[in-house]
Coordinates of C-alpha atoms and ligand atoms in Angstrom, one line a residue:
Chain C
M1 CA -0.5 198.6 55.8
R2 CA -2.8 201.6 56.1
R3 CA -1.4 204.1 54.0
S4 CA -1.8 207.7 54.8
G5 CA -4.5 209.6 53.3
Y6 CA -7.2 207.5 53.2
E7 CA -9.5 206.8 56.4
Y8 CA -9.7 203.0 55.0
D9 CA -7.9 200.5 53.6
V10 CA -10.9 198.8 52.0
V11 CA -15.0 200.1 52.1
V12 CA -17.0 196.8 51.9
V13 CA -20.6 197.3 50.6
G14 CA -23.3 195.4 51.1
A15 CA -23.1 193.3 54.5
G16 CA -23.9 190.2 52.6
I17 CA -22.5 187.0 53.5
G18 CA -19.9 187.7 50.5
G19 CA -18.9 191.1 51.6
L20 CA -18.1 189.9 55.7
V21 CA -16.0 187.0 54.4
C22 CA -13.7 189.2 52.4
G23 CA -13.6 192.3 55.1
T24 CA -13.3 190.3 58.5
Y25 CA -10.1 188.3 56.1
L26 CA -8.7 191.6 54.6
A27 CA -9.0 192.5 58.9
K28 CA -7.9 189.9 60.2
Q29 CA -4.3 190.2 57.5
G30 CA -4.0 194.0 59.6
M31 CA -5.8 195.8 56.9
K32 CA -7.9 199.2 58.5
V33 CA -11.0 198.2 56.2
L34 CA -15.5 199.6 57.2
V35 CA -18.2 196.9 55.9
L36 CA -21.4 199.6 54.9
E37 CA -24.8 198.2 55.0
Q38 CA -28.2 200.2 53.8
H39 CA -30.0 197.6 56.6
F40 CA -30.2 197.4 60.4
K41 CA -28.4 194.5 60.5
P42 CA -26.1 192.6 58.3
G43 CA -26.4 189.3 56.3
G44 CA -27.9 190.9 53.4
Y45 CA -30.7 186.9 52.3
C46 CA -29.5 185.4 55.3
T47 CA -30.9 187.5 58.9
S48 CA -33.6 186.7 61.0
F49 CA -35.9 188.6 63.0
R50 CA -38.5 188.6 65.6
R51 CA -41.8 187.6 66.3
G52 CA -43.3 187.4 69.5
P53 CA -42.1 184.2 71.0
F54 CA -40.9 183.1 67.1
H55 CA -37.1 183.4 65.2
F56 CA -38.2 183.3 61.4
D57 CA -35.4 182.9 59.2
A58 CA -35.6 185.4 56.2
A59 CA -34.7 184.0 53.5
A60 CA -31.2 182.0 53.5
H61 CA -32.9 178.3 56.9
S62 CA -29.2 176.1 56.2
F63 CA -26.9 174.8 53.9
G64 CA -23.6 172.7 52.8
S65 CA -20.4 172.5 52.3
Y66 CA -19.4 172.4 55.4
R67 CA -18.5 168.7 55.1
E68 CA -14.4 168.6 56.4
D69 CA -13.0 168.8 52.2
G70 CA -16.3 171.4 52.1
N71 CA -16.3 174.8 50.7
M72 CA -17.5 176.3 54.0
R73 CA -16.6 174.8 56.2
Y74 CA -12.7 176.0 54.4
V75 CA -13.3 179.2 54.7
M76 CA -14.9 178.8 58.8
R77 CA -11.2 177.9 59.4
E78 CA -9.0 180.7 57.5
L79 CA -11.3 183.2 58.9
G80 CA -10.5 180.9 62.5
L81 CA -14.2 180.5 62.9
E82 CA -14.4 176.9 63.1
G83 CA -15.9 175.9 66.1
K84 CA -17.7 179.4 66.5
C85 CA -20.8 178.8 66.4
N86 CA -22.6 175.9 67.0
I87 CA -23.3 174.4 63.7
K88 CA -25.4 171.3 63.6
K89 CA -26.2 169.4 60.5
Y90 CA -29.8 168.0 60.2
D91 CA -29.6 165.0 58.8
P92 CA -32.1 164.4 56.2
C93 CA -31.3 167.4 54.8
D94 CA -34.1 167.5 51.9
R95 CA -36.8 165.3 50.9
I96 CA -38.4 165.1 47.4
I97 CA -42.9 164.3 46.9
L98 CA -43.3 163.0 44.7
P99 CA -46.8 162.0 42.1
D100 CA -45.5 158.1 42.8
G101 CA -43.3 158.7 46.1
E102 CA -40.8 160.1 47.9
V103 CA -36.9 159.9 48.1
S104 CA -35.1 161.7 50.6
F105 CA -31.2 162.8 50.2
Y106 CA -28.6 161.3 53.8
A107 CA -25.6 162.0 54.9
E108 CA -25.0 158.1 53.8
V109 CA -25.1 158.4 50.5
D110 CA -26.3 154.5 49.6
R111 CA -29.3 154.4 51.3
T112 CA -30.3 158.0 49.5
V113 CA -29.1 155.5 46.4
D114 CA -31.0 152.6 47.2
E115 CA -34.2 154.5 47.8
I116 CA -34.1 156.9 44.3
C117 CA -33.5 152.9 42.8
T118 CA -36.8 151.0 44.5
L119 CA -38.6 153.5 43.5
F120 CA -36.9 154.2 39.9
P121 CA -35.3 150.3 39.7
D122 CA -35.1 150.5 35.4
E123 CA -32.3 153.7 35.9
H124 CA -30.5 152.5 38.1
T125 CA -27.7 152.4 36.6
G126 CA -27.6 155.8 35.5
I127 CA -28.5 156.7 38.9
K128 CA -25.7 155.4 40.7
A129 CA -23.6 156.3 37.3
L130 CA -25.2 160.4 37.6
F131 CA -23.9 160.5 41.8
G132 CA -20.1 158.4 40.6
F133 CA -19.9 161.4 39.2
L134 CA -21.2 163.9 41.4
I135 CA -19.0 162.6 44.0
N136 CA -16.0 162.3 42.2
S137 CA -15.2 164.7 39.4
K138 CA -12.4 166.4 39.0
P139 CA -12.9 170.1 38.7
V140 CA -11.2 170.0 35.2
E141 CA -14.2 168.0 34.3
S142 CA -16.5 170.5 35.5
A143 CA -15.9 172.7 32.3
A144 CA -17.1 170.7 30.1
L145 CA -20.5 171.7 31.7
R146 CA -19.7 175.7 31.8
R147 CA -22.1 175.1 27.8
V148 CA -24.5 172.4 28.6
T149 CA -28.3 172.9 30.2
L150 CA -28.7 170.7 33.3
L151 CA -31.2 168.4 30.9
E152 CA -28.7 168.3 28.4
L153 CA -26.6 166.4 30.8
F154 CA -29.3 163.8 32.6
N155 CA -30.2 163.2 29.3
R156 CA -27.0 161.5 29.0
Y157 CA -28.0 159.2 32.7
F158 CA -31.9 158.4 32.4
V159 CA -34.2 157.4 29.9
N160 CA -37.3 157.9 32.6
K161 CA -38.0 161.7 32.6
K162 CA -39.4 161.6 36.2
V163 CA -35.7 160.6 38.2
E164 CA -34.5 164.0 36.4
T165 CA -37.7 166.0 38.3
L166 CA -36.6 164.4 41.6
F167 CA -32.9 165.9 41.5
A168 CA -33.8 169.0 39.2
L169 CA -36.4 170.4 41.8
P170 CA -34.7 171.4 44.6
V171 CA -31.8 173.0 41.6
L172 CA -35.3 175.0 40.4
G173 CA -36.0 175.4 43.9
N174 CA -32.4 176.3 44.9
G175 CA -31.7 177.8 41.2
A176 CA -34.5 179.5 40.0
L177 CA -34.5 177.9 37.0
P178 CA -35.4 175.0 35.4
P179 CA -33.4 172.3 33.9
S180 CA -33.9 172.8 30.7
L181 CA -32.0 176.0 30.9
I182 CA -30.3 176.1 34.1
S183 CA -26.4 175.2 32.7
A184 CA -24.8 171.7 33.9
F185 CA -22.1 174.1 36.0
T186 CA -24.7 175.5 38.1
G187 CA -26.9 172.1 38.8
T188 CA -24.6 169.9 39.5
K189 CA -22.3 172.8 41.6
I190 CA -26.2 172.5 43.6
L191 CA -26.4 169.1 43.8
R192 CA -23.1 168.6 44.8
E193 CA -23.5 171.5 47.8
F194 CA -26.9 172.0 48.6
I195 CA -28.3 168.7 48.5
L196 CA -24.8 165.9 48.5
D197 CA -23.5 167.6 52.1
G198 CA -26.2 170.5 53.4
G199 CA -28.7 171.0 56.4
Y200 CA -26.1 172.3 58.2
Y201 CA -27.4 174.7 60.9
P202 CA -26.4 177.6 63.5
D203 CA -27.2 176.7 66.4
G204 CA -30.5 178.9 67.6
S205 CA -30.7 180.7 63.7
M206 CA -29.1 182.2 60.0
Q207 CA -28.7 185.4 62.1
H208 CA -25.4 183.8 63.8
L209 CA -23.9 183.8 60.4
P210 CA -23.7 187.0 59.4
D211 CA -23.8 188.3 63.7
T212 CA -20.3 185.9 64.6
L213 CA -18.4 186.9 61.3
I214 CA -19.5 190.5 62.2
R215 CA -18.8 190.6 65.6
H216 CA -14.8 189.3 64.8
L217 CA -14.8 192.2 61.6
K218 CA -14.2 194.2 65.2
Q219 CA -11.8 191.7 67.2
Y220 CA -9.8 192.1 63.9
G221 CA -10.4 196.2 64.2
G222 CA -12.7 196.8 61.3
E223 CA -15.2 198.3 61.2
V224 CA -19.2 198.5 60.6
S225 CA -21.6 201.1 60.0
F226 CA -25.3 200.0 59.1
R227 CA -28.2 202.4 57.5
S228 CA -24.8 203.8 55.6
L229 CA -25.7 203.1 51.2
V230 CA -23.6 204.5 49.5
R231 CA -24.8 205.5 46.4
R232 CA -21.6 207.3 44.5
I233 CA -17.6 205.1 43.8
M234 CA -15.8 208.3 43.8
V235 CA -13.4 207.5 40.9
K236 CA -9.4 209.7 39.9
D237 CA -7.7 208.9 36.8
G238 CA -9.0 205.0 36.7
K239 CA -8.6 204.3 40.0
V240 CA -11.3 204.5 43.6
W241 CA -10.4 206.8 46.5
G242 CA -14.1 206.9 48.4
V243 CA -17.6 206.2 48.3
R244 CA -20.0 209.1 49.3
L245 CA -23.3 208.4 51.3
D246 CA -27.3 209.4 51.2
S247 CA -25.8 211.2 53.5
K248 CA -23.9 213.6 51.3
D249 CA -21.0 212.1 53.6
V250 CA -18.1 211.3 52.0
I251 CA -15.8 208.2 53.0
T252 CA -11.9 208.5 51.8
T253 CA -10.5 205.0 50.5
R254 CA -8.5 202.4 48.7
Y255 CA -10.3 199.7 47.2
V256 CA -13.6 198.7 47.5
V257 CA -15.0 196.0 47.9
W258 CA -19.3 196.1 45.8
N259 CA -20.8 192.9 47.6
A260 CA -24.0 194.0 46.6
D261 CA -26.8 194.7 43.3
V262 CA -24.5 194.5 39.9
R263 CA -27.0 196.5 37.9
Q264 CA -26.9 198.9 40.6
L265 CA -22.9 199.4 40.8
F266 CA -23.3 199.9 36.6
L267 CA -26.3 202.1 36.1
H268 CA -26.0 204.7 38.5
V269 CA -23.1 204.1 41.5
L270 CA -20.3 203.8 39.2
P271 CA -19.8 207.3 37.2
R272 CA -20.4 206.6 33.7
K273 CA -17.0 208.3 32.5
W274 CA -15.5 205.2 33.4
L275 CA -17.5 202.4 31.7
K276 CA -17.0 201.8 27.6
R277 CA -20.5 201.8 26.3
E278 CA -20.9 197.8 26.1
T279 CA -20.1 196.6 29.7
V280 CA -22.8 198.8 30.3
E281 CA -25.3 197.3 27.7
R282 CA -24.5 194.6 28.2
V283 CA -25.2 194.4 31.6
K284 CA -28.7 196.1 30.9
S285 CA -29.2 193.1 28.5
L286 CA -28.4 190.2 32.1
K287 CA -31.5 188.2 33.1
P288 CA -31.7 188.5 37.3
S289 CA -33.2 184.4 38.3
L290 CA -36.8 185.1 40.0
S291 CA -37.6 186.1 42.6
T292 CA -39.2 184.3 45.8
F293 CA -42.6 184.4 47.8
I294 CA -41.8 183.3 51.7
L295 CA -44.3 182.5 54.5
Y296 CA -43.7 182.1 57.7
L297 CA -45.8 180.9 59.7
G298 CA -45.4 180.3 63.8
I299 CA -46.7 177.8 65.0
G300 CA -48.3 176.5 69.0
E301 CA -48.6 173.0 69.1
P302 CA -47.4 171.1 67.0
P303 CA -50.3 169.7 64.8
P304 CA -49.8 165.4 64.9
A305 CA -48.1 164.9 62.0
L306 CA -45.3 167.4 62.1
P307 CA -42.5 166.4 59.3
E308 CA -38.8 165.9 61.4
P309 CA -37.8 169.7 61.9
G310 CA -34.9 170.8 60.0
T311 CA -35.5 169.0 56.9
N312 CA -36.1 170.5 53.0
I313 CA -40.0 169.7 51.9
W314 CA -39.9 169.3 48.6
F315 CA -43.4 168.9 47.4
L316 CA -44.4 168.7 43.2
P317 CA -47.9 166.8 42.1
Y318 CA -47.4 166.8 38.5
Y319 CA -43.5 165.2 36.7
D320 CA -43.0 168.2 34.7
L321 CA -41.3 171.1 35.5
E322 CA -41.0 173.4 32.7
R323 CA -44.5 173.9 33.3
A324 CA -43.6 175.4 37.2
Y325 CA -41.1 177.8 35.5
R326 CA -43.5 179.1 33.6
Y327 CA -46.4 179.2 36.2
A328 CA -44.0 180.9 38.7
C329 CA -42.6 183.2 36.0
S330 CA -45.8 184.5 35.0
G331 CA -47.2 184.9 39.4
E332 CA -50.7 183.1 39.1
I333 CA -48.7 181.6 42.0
N334 CA -52.6 179.9 43.5
R335 CA -51.9 177.2 40.2
V336 CA -47.4 176.6 40.9
E337 CA -48.3 173.4 43.1
G338 CA -44.9 173.3 43.2
F339 CA -43.1 174.7 46.6
M340 CA -40.4 173.9 49.6
V341 CA -41.2 173.6 53.2
R342 CA -39.4 173.3 56.0
I343 CA -40.1 173.1 60.2
S344 CA -37.7 175.1 62.2
P345 CA -35.6 173.3 64.5
D346 CA -36.8 174.1 66.7
K347 CA -40.6 173.4 65.8
K348 CA -42.4 177.0 66.9
T349 CA -42.0 178.1 63.0
I350 CA -42.2 177.6 59.5
L351 CA -41.2 178.9 56.2
A352 CA -41.7 177.9 52.8
F353 CA -42.1 179.3 49.4
V354 CA -42.4 179.5 45.8
N355 CA -40.0 180.7 42.8
A356 CA -41.8 183.8 42.0
P357 CA -41.7 187.1 39.6
Y358 CA -41.1 190.8 40.7
K359 CA -44.2 191.4 39.2
T360 CA -44.7 195.7 41.1
P361 CA -45.3 195.8 44.4
A362 CA -49.3 197.6 43.9
Y363 CA -50.7 193.7 42.6
W364 CA -48.4 192.4 45.5
R365 CA -50.0 194.5 47.9
Q366 CA -53.7 193.4 46.0
N367 CA -52.5 190.2 46.5
K368 CA -50.4 188.8 48.8
E369 CA -52.9 187.8 51.4
R370 CA -55.4 185.7 49.4
L371 CA -51.8 184.0 47.9
M372 CA -50.3 183.5 52.0
N373 CA -53.7 181.9 52.6
D374 CA -53.6 179.7 49.0
F375 CA -49.9 178.6 50.5
I376 CA -50.9 177.3 54.3
D377 CA -54.2 175.3 52.2
R378 CA -51.3 173.4 49.3
I379 CA -49.0 172.4 52.1
D380 CA -52.3 171.3 54.7
R381 CA -53.5 169.3 51.8
N382 CA -50.3 167.8 51.2
V383 CA -48.2 167.5 53.3
I384 CA -49.0 168.7 56.6
P385 CA -51.9 167.7 57.6
G386 CA -53.7 169.2 59.8
L387 CA -51.5 172.8 59.9
K388 CA -54.3 175.5 59.6
N389 CA -55.7 174.2 62.8
H390 CA -52.5 175.4 65.0
I391 CA -50.7 179.1 63.2
L392 CA -51.0 181.8 66.3
H393 CA -49.4 183.8 64.1
K394 CA -48.9 184.3 60.1
E395 CA -47.0 186.2 57.6
A396 CA -45.2 186.4 54.1
A397 CA -42.5 188.0 52.1
T398 CA -43.3 189.0 48.1
P399 CA -40.3 189.6 45.9
F400 CA -41.1 193.2 46.7
T401 CA -40.3 192.8 50.7
L402 CA -37.0 190.7 49.5
Y403 CA -35.9 193.6 46.8
R404 CA -37.3 197.0 49.4
Y405 CA -34.0 195.1 52.7
T406 CA -31.7 193.9 50.2
L407 CA -32.1 195.5 47.3
N408 CA -31.5 193.3 44.6
H409 CA -32.6 194.0 41.3
R410 CA -36.3 192.7 41.2
G411 CA -36.2 191.0 44.1
A412 CA -33.4 188.6 42.9
A413 CA -33.0 185.5 44.5
Y414 CA -29.5 185.0 42.6
G415 CA -27.8 187.3 41.0
W416 CA -28.7 186.3 37.5
A417 CA -29.8 184.2 36.1
S418 CA -27.3 180.5 35.9
T419 CA -27.8 180.3 32.0
P420 CA -25.1 178.6 30.1
S421 CA -25.3 182.0 28.7
Q422 CA -24.8 183.9 31.0
L423 CA -22.2 182.1 33.4
F424 CA -19.0 183.5 33.3
T425 CA -20.3 186.8 32.2
P426 CA -16.4 188.5 31.7
E427 CA -19.0 191.8 32.1
V428 CA -19.1 190.8 35.9
R429 CA -16.4 188.9 36.8
Q430 CA -14.9 189.8 41.0
R431 CA -11.8 192.5 39.0
G432 CA -13.9 195.9 38.3
P433 CA -14.2 198.5 35.2
V434 CA -12.1 200.6 37.5
D435 CA -8.7 200.3 40.0
G436 CA -9.4 199.9 43.1
L437 CA -13.1 197.9 42.3
Y438 CA -13.7 194.6 43.0
L439 CA -16.6 193.0 43.1
T440 CA -17.5 190.3 44.8
G441 CA -21.6 187.8 45.8
H442 CA -24.0 186.0 43.5
W443 CA -24.3 188.7 41.0
T444 CA -20.5 188.0 39.7
A445 CA -22.2 186.2 37.8
Q446 CA -20.4 182.9 38.8
T447 CA -21.7 181.7 42.0
Q448 CA -24.8 182.0 44.2
G449 CA -25.7 180.2 48.4
I450 CA -23.4 181.1 51.5
P451 CA -21.3 178.2 50.4
G452 CA -20.4 179.9 46.9
V453 CA -20.4 183.2 48.0
A454 CA -19.0 183.4 51.0
Y455 CA -15.7 180.9 49.0
M456 CA -16.0 184.0 46.1
G457 CA -15.6 186.7 49.4
L458 CA -12.1 185.1 50.4
D459 CA -11.5 184.9 47.7
T460 CA -12.2 188.2 46.1
A461 CA -9.5 189.1 50.0
R462 CA -6.9 187.4 49.2
M463 CA -7.2 188.9 45.0
I464 CA -6.5 192.5 47.5
L465 CA -4.1 191.1 49.6
K466 CA -1.6 189.6 46.4
R467 CA -1.6 193.4 44.9
E468 CA -1.1 195.0 48.3
N469 CA 2.1 192.4 49.1
R470 CA 3.2 193.8 45.0
K471 CA 3.2 197.4 46.0
L472 CA 4.8 197.2 49.7
Chain A
M1 CA -1.6 187.3 16.5
K2 CA -0.3 190.6 18.0
D3 CA -3.9 191.2 19.6
V4 CA -3.9 187.7 20.9
V5 CA -1.5 187.3 22.3
R6 CA -2.3 191.3 24.1
E7 CA -6.4 189.7 25.0
I8 CA -5.3 186.8 27.1
V9 CA -3.0 188.8 28.4
S10 CA -5.2 191.2 29.4
I11 CA -8.2 187.9 30.4
V12 CA -5.4 186.3 32.5
A13 CA -4.8 189.1 34.8
D14 CA -8.4 190.3 34.8
V15 CA -9.6 187.0 35.9
A16 CA -6.5 186.8 38.3
G17 CA -6.5 189.1 39.2
L18 CA -2.9 190.2 38.4
D19 CA -1.6 193.2 36.8
E20 CA 0.1 192.8 33.0
E21 CA 3.0 192.8 33.3
E22 CA 2.7 190.0 36.1
V23 CA 1.6 188.0 33.7
T24 CA 4.7 186.6 31.7
L25 CA 4.3 183.6 28.7
D26 CA 5.4 181.2 31.2
A27 CA 3.9 181.9 33.6
R28 CA 2.7 178.7 35.8
L29 CA -1.5 178.9 35.5
V30 CA -1.6 176.8 38.8
D31 CA 1.9 177.1 40.7
D32 CA 2.4 180.6 39.4
L33 CA -0.5 182.6 38.6
D34 CA -2.9 181.1 41.2
I35 CA -5.3 179.2 38.7
D36 CA -8.0 177.2 39.9
S37 CA -10.2 175.5 37.8
V38 CA -13.2 177.6 38.2
K39 CA -11.2 180.7 37.2
A40 CA -9.7 177.9 34.3
I41 CA -13.2 177.8 33.4
E42 CA -13.9 181.8 33.1
I43 CA -10.9 181.6 31.9
A44 CA -11.9 179.8 29.2
V45 CA -15.6 181.4 28.5
A46 CA -13.7 185.2 28.1
V47 CA -11.4 183.5 25.5
E48 CA -14.3 182.3 23.6
K49 CA -16.7 185.7 24.0
R50 CA -13.7 187.8 23.5
F51 CA -12.7 185.8 19.7
G52 CA -15.8 183.2 18.9
V53 CA -14.0 180.3 19.0
R54 CA -14.7 177.2 20.6
V55 CA -12.3 175.8 23.1
K56 CA -12.6 172.3 23.3
D57 CA -13.2 170.7 27.5
E58 CA -10.4 167.4 26.2
D59 CA -7.9 170.9 25.9
L60 CA -8.5 172.9 29.1
P61 CA -5.5 169.8 30.4
N62 CA -3.9 170.2 28.8
L63 CA -2.7 174.2 29.4
T64 CA -0.3 174.6 31.8
T65 CA 0.9 178.4 31.2
V66 CA 0.0 181.1 29.5
G67 CA 2.2 180.4 26.3
D68 CA -0.1 177.4 25.9
I69 CA -3.8 179.4 26.3
I70 CA -2.7 182.2 23.5
N71 CA -0.9 179.5 21.0
L72 CA -4.1 177.3 21.2
T73 CA -5.9 180.7 21.0
E74 CA -3.7 181.1 17.7
T75 CA -4.8 178.3 16.3
L76 CA -8.5 178.3 17.4
V77 CA -9.2 182.3 15.6
R78 CA -6.7 180.3 12.4
E79 CA -9.6 177.7 12.5
L80 CA -12.4 180.1 12.7
E81 CA -10.5 182.4 9.7
D82 CA -10.5 179.3 7.3
E83 CA -13.8 178.1 7.9
K84 CA -15.0 181.5 7.3
V85 CA -13.3 182.0 3.7
G86 CA -14.1 178.4 2.4
V87 CA -11.0 176.2 2.7
Ligands
FAD1 C1 -35.5 182.2 49.6 C2 -34.4 182.5 49.8 C3 -33.5 181.2 50.3 C4 -32.5 180.8 50.0 N1 -31.8 179.4 51.0 C5 -30.8 178.9 50.4 C6 -30.5 178.3 51.5 O1 -31.7 177.6 52.3 N2 -28.8 177.7 51.9 C7 -27.9 178.7 51.1 O2 -27.1 178.0 50.5 N3 -29.1 180.2 49.8 C8 -29.8 180.4 50.4 N4 -30.2 181.6 49.5 C9 -28.9 181.9 48.4 C10 -28.1 182.4 49.5 O3 -29.4 183.6 50.8 C11 -27.3 183.9 48.2 O4 -26.6 183.9 47.2 C12 -26.5 185.0 49.4 O5 -26.7 185.2 51.3 C13 -25.9 185.7 48.7 O6 -25.6 186.5 49.8 P1 -24.6 188.2 49.6 O7 -23.6 188.1 50.1 O8 -24.2 187.5 47.3 O9 -25.9 188.9 48.7 P2 -26.9 189.8 49.6 O10 -27.2 188.4 51.1 O11 -27.7 189.9 49.1 O12 -26.1 190.4 50.2 C14 -26.5 192.3 49.5 C15 -26.2 192.8 51.2 O13 -25.7 194.7 50.5 C16 -26.7 195.3 51.0 N5 -26.8 196.6 50.5 C17 -27.4 196.6 49.2 N6 -27.0 198.1 48.0 C18 -26.5 198.4 49.3 C19 -25.9 199.9 48.9 N7 -26.2 200.7 47.6 N8 -24.4 200.4 50.1 C20 -25.3 199.7 51.6 N9 -25.1 198.5 51.3 C21 -26.2 197.1 50.6 C22 -27.9 194.5 51.0 O14 -28.4 195.1 51.5 C23 -27.3 193.3 51.5 O15 -27.2 193.3 52.9 C24 -32.0 181.7 49.2 C25 -32.0 183.2 48.6 C26 -33.1 183.2 49.0 C27 -34.0 184.4 47.6

C-alpha cells in the first residue's frame, strides 16, 4: 500500500498499549508502520522493571474484559495474538476492606452478590438491580449515563451510603474521581470492565503484553524506534507529511497516530497555524485526572498473613470517599488513609498506590522518603501485619516519576478527568484537526485502562484502513 | 436550517472517520457507517455541545439514519428558539 515519496504509511507516536495495538493491526493489514517511543522500552503505563531478584510492574498491574466476549479478548483475537501471551485470571480479582467488613469480587457473580447482601441486608434489592444493570444493560442504555454522575446513578439503587462506597472505592482507584464527580458512563464501565471481569495477568509480568505486541508488529513488517521523542508534526496544505524528532531527524509519512498526551500535541507539537484558537483554548481548559504515588516492595520470606497473590485489595478506614478525594487533591498522603495493595503472583513483590496530585518535583524530593515509610506503616497496620520485617527492597514512584517516564501531563493516571462535562470532548476525538492525523489512547476523553485503549487503538486503525480503501 | 445539515454531516463524518461526501442523508448509522453505541453517544454529545440542545435518551435508539439525526436536531433547535422568545 506504500505510496512513493514517503518513508512510511503510518508513524505511531507513543508505544503505549493504544499505539501498539493500532500499529500492529495496521502492519498486519499490510501498511508500512513505524512506532516512535521516547522511552527506552514499550508499554507506557504498562511496563515492568527489575531490581536484583525482583520484577515490579510499574503502574498497570492487571487488566479486565478478557472473558469470551470481552473487548480485550476481541482485540487480541483480531491481532492474531490470542494464546500468544499466557494470560491467567486471578480470582477474586478485587477485595474491598471497609470498617464494617470486607467483600470480594469473584468470577462467580452470585457469590459476590451474596457477600455484599450479607454485609448490607437492607439493600439487597438495589444491589441485585445494580448487578443486573451492569451485566445485562444494552450499550445504548449507557447513553443515558453520559450526563449524570455515578452518585446520581447510585442514588437510584441505594439508600445506604456505605454500599455506594463499596462500589465507588475501586472506581476512585481506577478512575481517580469520587462518585460525585465521575460520569456514570465511565464509572459503570470501570465496574463492568475492571471489577466484574478483572484480574487478568500475563504470566510473568505486565511487560509481556507490550513485548508481545512489539514482536508481532515486527513480524508483520512494522518497525519501532526507542529514545525517539517526537517534537513536531509537519503539515502542508492541511495535510500531515512527516514528523520531526528531538534529534532533528525528519521522517516522512502519510498518517500520524498520536498515542501520547494530547495537551503536548495541541500546544507544542502541531503548528499553531493549523489549529483554531477555540480548540487550543478548550484543550488548555480541560482538567487532567489525578496522578498516583506508587510504592514498590520486594519481600523475602513472605509474612505469615500474606493475602492471596494477584488480588487487588482496596482499603478505606471510613466511608466518606469525597473526603478521601479531597485529601488526595491536597497531597497530604499521610492523611489519605485509603489505598490499593496487591501481592504479585510470584509472591515476591508488592505494589501499592494512592491517588495523588502532581505538586512540584521539589515537593516530592522532600517528602518521598517520609511518605513511603508512612505508607508501609499503614499497610502493615491494616492489611499485612508483620510486613515491615520482611522488606528487602523499597522504592516509590511519585507523580513526577510518572510524568518523566511517559510525558503524561502532570503524571495523570487516566488521561482527562472523566467528568460528565469532559466526557467525549469533541476537540480531542480520534479524527485529528488536520488531514492524516489521528488521536488514540487515554487522552481522547472517552476511555482509559488497558482494555479501553486497546479497543480504541484497533478502532483508530480501522478508521485509517477505511480511508485507505476509499482512496484506492 | 441549512446550517444544521452541514454541521451534522461534519460531526458524523468526524466521528465515523469518513469524508463528508460519504455521509449521505439516507446512510444508515450502523449498517453503512459503522457507528457503534459508543460513537452514537459521541455524536449525541457533539450535537448537544454544538447546538446547546438536550437530546433525550429515549430518542437515541430511534435514530437509524443521518437524516433522522438532522430531523431531531432541527426539532430541538426550533424548540430552543421558541423557548428563547417565550412562546
Ligand atoms: C498507577 C496506575 C495503575 C494502573 N493500573 C491499571 C490496571 O491495573 N489495569 C488497567 O487496565 N489500567 C491501569 N491503569 C491505566 C492504564 O495503565 C492506562 O490507561 C493505559 O496504559 C494507557 O495507555 P495509552 O496507550 O493510552 O498511554 P500511555 O501508556 O501513557 O503511553 C503513551 C506513550 O507515549 C510515549 N510518548 C509520550 N510523548 C511522546 C513523544 N513526544 N514522542 C514519542 N513518544 C512519546 C510515552 O513514553 C508512552 O510510552 C493504571 C494507571 C496507573 C497510572
